């Protein structure tokens, strides 16, 4: 809990409480400033899920568990000398990798009521306070990432002023149902198309690392454990699919000669026409010809479900993907900017300056026992 003073008012930042959910549900999405989320669950669906599980999550958070850092939400209150507190906004953060070295800012929402903004000397001050609070309270984080719409100039300025730098430009595309049906009619042959399991985590990790530039690889800092699902996570994912009437299909393409994965897809399907289908594709740069075939495979799977549009995303370093989507005539919906900020300055050096051979050569263990004296000693 942190308090920031501003003239006659005090901004209090605290964790989310159950009674705050009523205020969040009253917010009009059109009158708040919101950045895009990387997840496939909408803002309303997250509120519904949070209300359903809030008491249980609070109880489990008292003990170490895999869901302890699943959702961290902090509320900003405006306190005056005389008067009730006014809820001004909130920030939602989550860990990006299992090592907790990289965290993601899912969204920042600030109520855009001009009458309430007049009480603050700077309209951007509340967003900056929320950011600084999270950067300081999460001690495990070395790097922070976020995604922001390129047309949100106020948020872009806010993030740049707080040390965030651009990593990549992301473009969102929508394949309409007619184009999706046309793609599904093509005949393709994808050999070695495998289902995804925990035993394939090291293959998917290698594919993920080789498919992105070195800077993104360093920022994401993912290993094979990030591509595994524990039993609790699997149960929770199944519950999400049932609760929100969704289905998830996964698969990857295995290259037997090099013994690597060269393609991967994750398809989030809507069963009740409430939301468009969403696809996430990862292709090995040396096998760019696989992308059209994998997209056809995704279109064929989507035909088994209600007729809906398909949303996909591409990065500016994936030139072949964007060229192919332009040739198909796919509609661009929005462009976002992936940004990051390092907080290495918070870490203290605890190792000595001595460099041991065991740190340089893995598997080599130096014998630190005292030498046994021989007869000539």
Short mmCIF file of C-alpha atoms in Angstrom, two decimals, residues 65-223:
data_model
loop_
_atom_site.label_atom_id
_atom_site.label_comp_id
_atom_site.label_asym_id
_atom_site.label_seq_id
_atom_site.Cartn_x
_atom_site.Cartn_y
_atom_site.Cartn_z
CA UNK A 65 1.05 -21.99 -5.14
CA UNK A 66 1.32 -21.60 -8.91
CA UNK A 67 -1.59 -19.11 -8.99
CA UNK A 68 -0.12 -16.72 -6.44
CA UNK A 69 1.02 -14.29 -9.13
CA UNK A 70 -1.71 -15.06 -11.66
CA UNK A 71 -3.56 -11.79 -11.20
CA UNK A 72 -2.27 -8.72 -9.39
CA UNK A 73 -4.56 -5.71 -9.53
CA UNK A 74 -3.95 -2.46 -7.70
CA UNK A 75 -6.57 0.27 -7.25
CA UNK A 76 -5.85 4.03 -7.14
CA UNK A 77 -8.04 6.02 -4.74
CA UNK A 78 -8.25 9.79 -4.48
CA UNK A 79 -8.57 10.83 -0.84
CA UNK A 80 -9.46 14.36 0.26
CA UNK A 81 -9.45 16.01 3.66
CA UNK A 82 -13.24 15.90 3.83
CA UNK A 83 -15.16 13.48 1.65
CA UNK A 84 -15.42 9.89 0.55
CA UNK A 85 -12.59 8.30 -1.47
CA UNK A 86 -12.98 8.35 -5.23
CA UNK A 87 -11.79 5.39 -7.28
CA UNK A 88 -9.72 6.79 -10.14
CA UNK A 89 -8.20 3.81 -11.90
CA UNK A 90 -6.34 0.56 -11.62
CA UNK A 91 -3.40 -1.38 -13.05
CA UNK A 92 -3.32 -5.10 -13.86
CA UNK A 93 0.03 -6.90 -14.01
CA UNK A 94 1.07 -10.55 -14.36
CA UNK A 95 4.33 -12.53 -14.66
CA UNK A 96 5.45 -13.24 -18.20
CA UNK A 97 7.74 -16.21 -17.51
CA UNK A 98 7.99 -18.87 -14.86
CA UNK A 99 11.26 -17.43 -13.51
CA UNK A 100 9.41 -14.18 -12.64
CA UNK A 101 12.27 -12.22 -14.22
CA UNK A 102 9.94 -10.55 -16.74
CA UNK A 103 6.54 -9.08 -15.86
CA UNK A 104 3.85 -7.74 -18.13
CA UNK A 105 1.54 -4.77 -17.68
CA UNK A 106 -1.73 -6.13 -18.97
CA UNK A 107 -3.66 -2.88 -18.84
CA UNK A 108 -3.89 0.48 -17.16
CA UNK A 109 -7.34 2.04 -16.87
CA UNK A 110 -7.81 5.64 -15.79
CA UNK A 111 -11.28 7.14 -15.51
CA UNK A 112 -11.46 9.97 -18.04
CA UNK A 113 -13.80 12.27 -16.13
CA UNK A 114 -12.54 15.80 -16.72
CA UNK A 115 -14.15 17.12 -13.55
CA UNK A 116 -12.20 14.64 -11.46
CA UNK A 117 -9.03 15.25 -13.44
CA UNK A 118 -9.15 18.92 -12.49
CA UNK A 119 -8.31 17.89 -8.92
CA UNK A 120 -4.89 16.65 -10.07
CA UNK A 121 -2.14 18.98 -11.20
CA UNK A 122 -1.20 16.63 -14.07
CA UNK A 123 -3.67 14.20 -15.73
CA UNK A 124 -0.82 11.79 -16.44
CA UNK A 125 0.36 11.78 -12.85
CA UNK A 126 -1.99 9.00 -11.75
CA UNK A 127 -0.78 6.64 -14.47
CA UNK A 128 2.83 7.40 -13.57
CA UNK A 129 2.15 6.69 -9.90
CA UNK A 130 0.58 3.33 -10.75
CA UNK A 131 3.58 2.43 -12.91
CA UNK A 132 6.14 3.49 -10.32
CA UNK A 133 4.29 1.58 -7.62
CA UNK A 134 4.43 -1.69 -9.57
CA UNK A 135 8.06 -1.18 -10.61
CA UNK A 136 9.01 -0.81 -6.98
CA UNK A 137 6.85 -3.46 -5.30
CA UNK A 138 7.71 -6.42 -7.59
CA UNK A 139 11.25 -7.17 -6.44
CA UNK A 140 11.70 -10.27 -8.64
CA UNK A 141 11.17 -8.36 -11.88
CA UNK A 142 14.21 -7.51 -13.98
CA UNK A 143 12.30 -6.44 -17.08
CA UNK A 144 8.81 -5.09 -17.72
CA UNK A 145 6.95 -5.30 -21.02
CA UNK A 146 3.66 -3.89 -22.27
CA UNK A 147 1.68 -3.41 -25.44
CA UNK A 148 0.10 -0.11 -26.39
CA UNK A 149 -1.89 1.15 -29.36
CA UNK A 150 0.20 3.44 -31.56
CA UNK A 151 -2.69 5.92 -31.72
CA UNK A 152 -2.77 6.37 -27.93
CA UNK A 153 -0.40 9.32 -27.79
CA UNK A 154 -1.07 10.01 -24.12
CA UNK A 155 -0.13 6.48 -23.10
CA UNK A 156 2.89 6.44 -25.40
CA UNK A 157 4.15 9.62 -23.76
CA UNK A 158 3.47 8.19 -20.30
CA UNK A 159 5.46 5.03 -20.97
CA UNK A 160 8.35 6.83 -22.63
CA UNK A 161 8.61 9.24 -19.70
CA UNK A 162 8.88 6.24 -17.38
CA UNK A 163 11.72 4.58 -19.28
CA UNK A 164 9.94 2.20 -21.67
CA UNK A 165 11.54 1.68 -25.07
CA UNK A 166 9.99 0.11 -28.21
CA UNK A 167 10.82 -3.51 -29.00
CA UNK A 168 8.65 -4.39 -31.98
CA UNK A 169 5.60 -3.22 -33.90
CA UNK A 170 2.65 -5.64 -33.93
CA UNK A 171 -0.13 -5.65 -36.51
CA UNK A 172 -3.52 -7.25 -35.88
CA UNK A 173 -5.39 -8.82 -38.81
CA UNK A 174 -8.91 -10.17 -39.24
CA UNK A 175 -9.77 -12.90 -41.74
CA UNK A 176 -13.50 -12.72 -42.46
CA UNK A 177 -15.57 -15.88 -42.48
CA UNK A 178 -15.75 -16.04 -46.30
CA UNK A 179 -11.98 -15.88 -46.71
CA UNK A 180 -11.59 -18.41 -43.92
CA UNK A 181 -13.94 -20.80 -45.72
CA UNK A 182 -12.02 -20.31 -49.00
CA UNK A 183 -8.73 -21.20 -47.29
CA UNK A 184 -10.25 -24.29 -45.72
CA UNK A 185 -11.10 -25.70 -49.17
CA UNK A 186 -7.44 -25.95 -50.15
CA UNK A 187 -5.82 -29.37 -50.01
CA UNK A 188 -2.61 -29.48 -48.03
CA UNK A 189 -0.29 -32.14 -46.71
CA UNK A 190 1.59 -31.33 -43.51
CA UNK A 191 3.64 -34.36 -42.47
CA UNK A 192 4.62 -34.89 -38.85
CA UNK A 193 1.86 -32.67 -37.43
CA UNK A 194 1.93 -33.57 -33.75
CA UNK A 195 -0.26 -32.79 -30.72
CA UNK A 196 1.34 -30.71 -27.96
CA UNK A 197 2.31 -32.23 -24.64
CA UNK A 198 4.71 -31.44 -21.80
CA UNK A 199 7.32 -33.76 -23.28
CA UNK A 200 7.59 -31.40 -26.30
CA UNK A 201 8.34 -28.32 -24.19
CA UNK A 202 12.05 -28.22 -25.11
CA UNK A 203 11.18 -28.32 -28.83
CA UNK A 204 8.69 -25.48 -28.51
CA UNK A 205 11.17 -23.47 -26.46
CA UNK A 206 13.83 -23.82 -29.17
CA UNK A 207 11.31 -22.76 -31.82
CA UNK A 208 10.23 -19.76 -29.77
CA UNK A 209 13.83 -18.61 -29.26
CA UNK A 210 14.88 -18.96 -32.91
CA UNK A 211 11.76 -17.23 -34.25
CA UNK A 212 12.53 -13.85 -32.64
CA UNK A 213 15.43 -11.37 -32.62
CA UNK A 214 18.07 -11.70 -29.88
CA UNK A 215 16.82 -8.62 -28.03
CA UNK A 216 13.29 -10.03 -27.65
CA UNK A 217 14.73 -13.39 -26.68
CA UNK A 218 16.68 -11.74 -23.89
CA UNK A 219 13.71 -9.70 -22.68
CA UNK A 220 11.24 -12.61 -22.68
CA UNK A 221 13.77 -14.89 -20.91
CA UNK A 222 11.70 -18.04 -21.40
CA UNK A 223 12.87 -21.61 -20.93
#
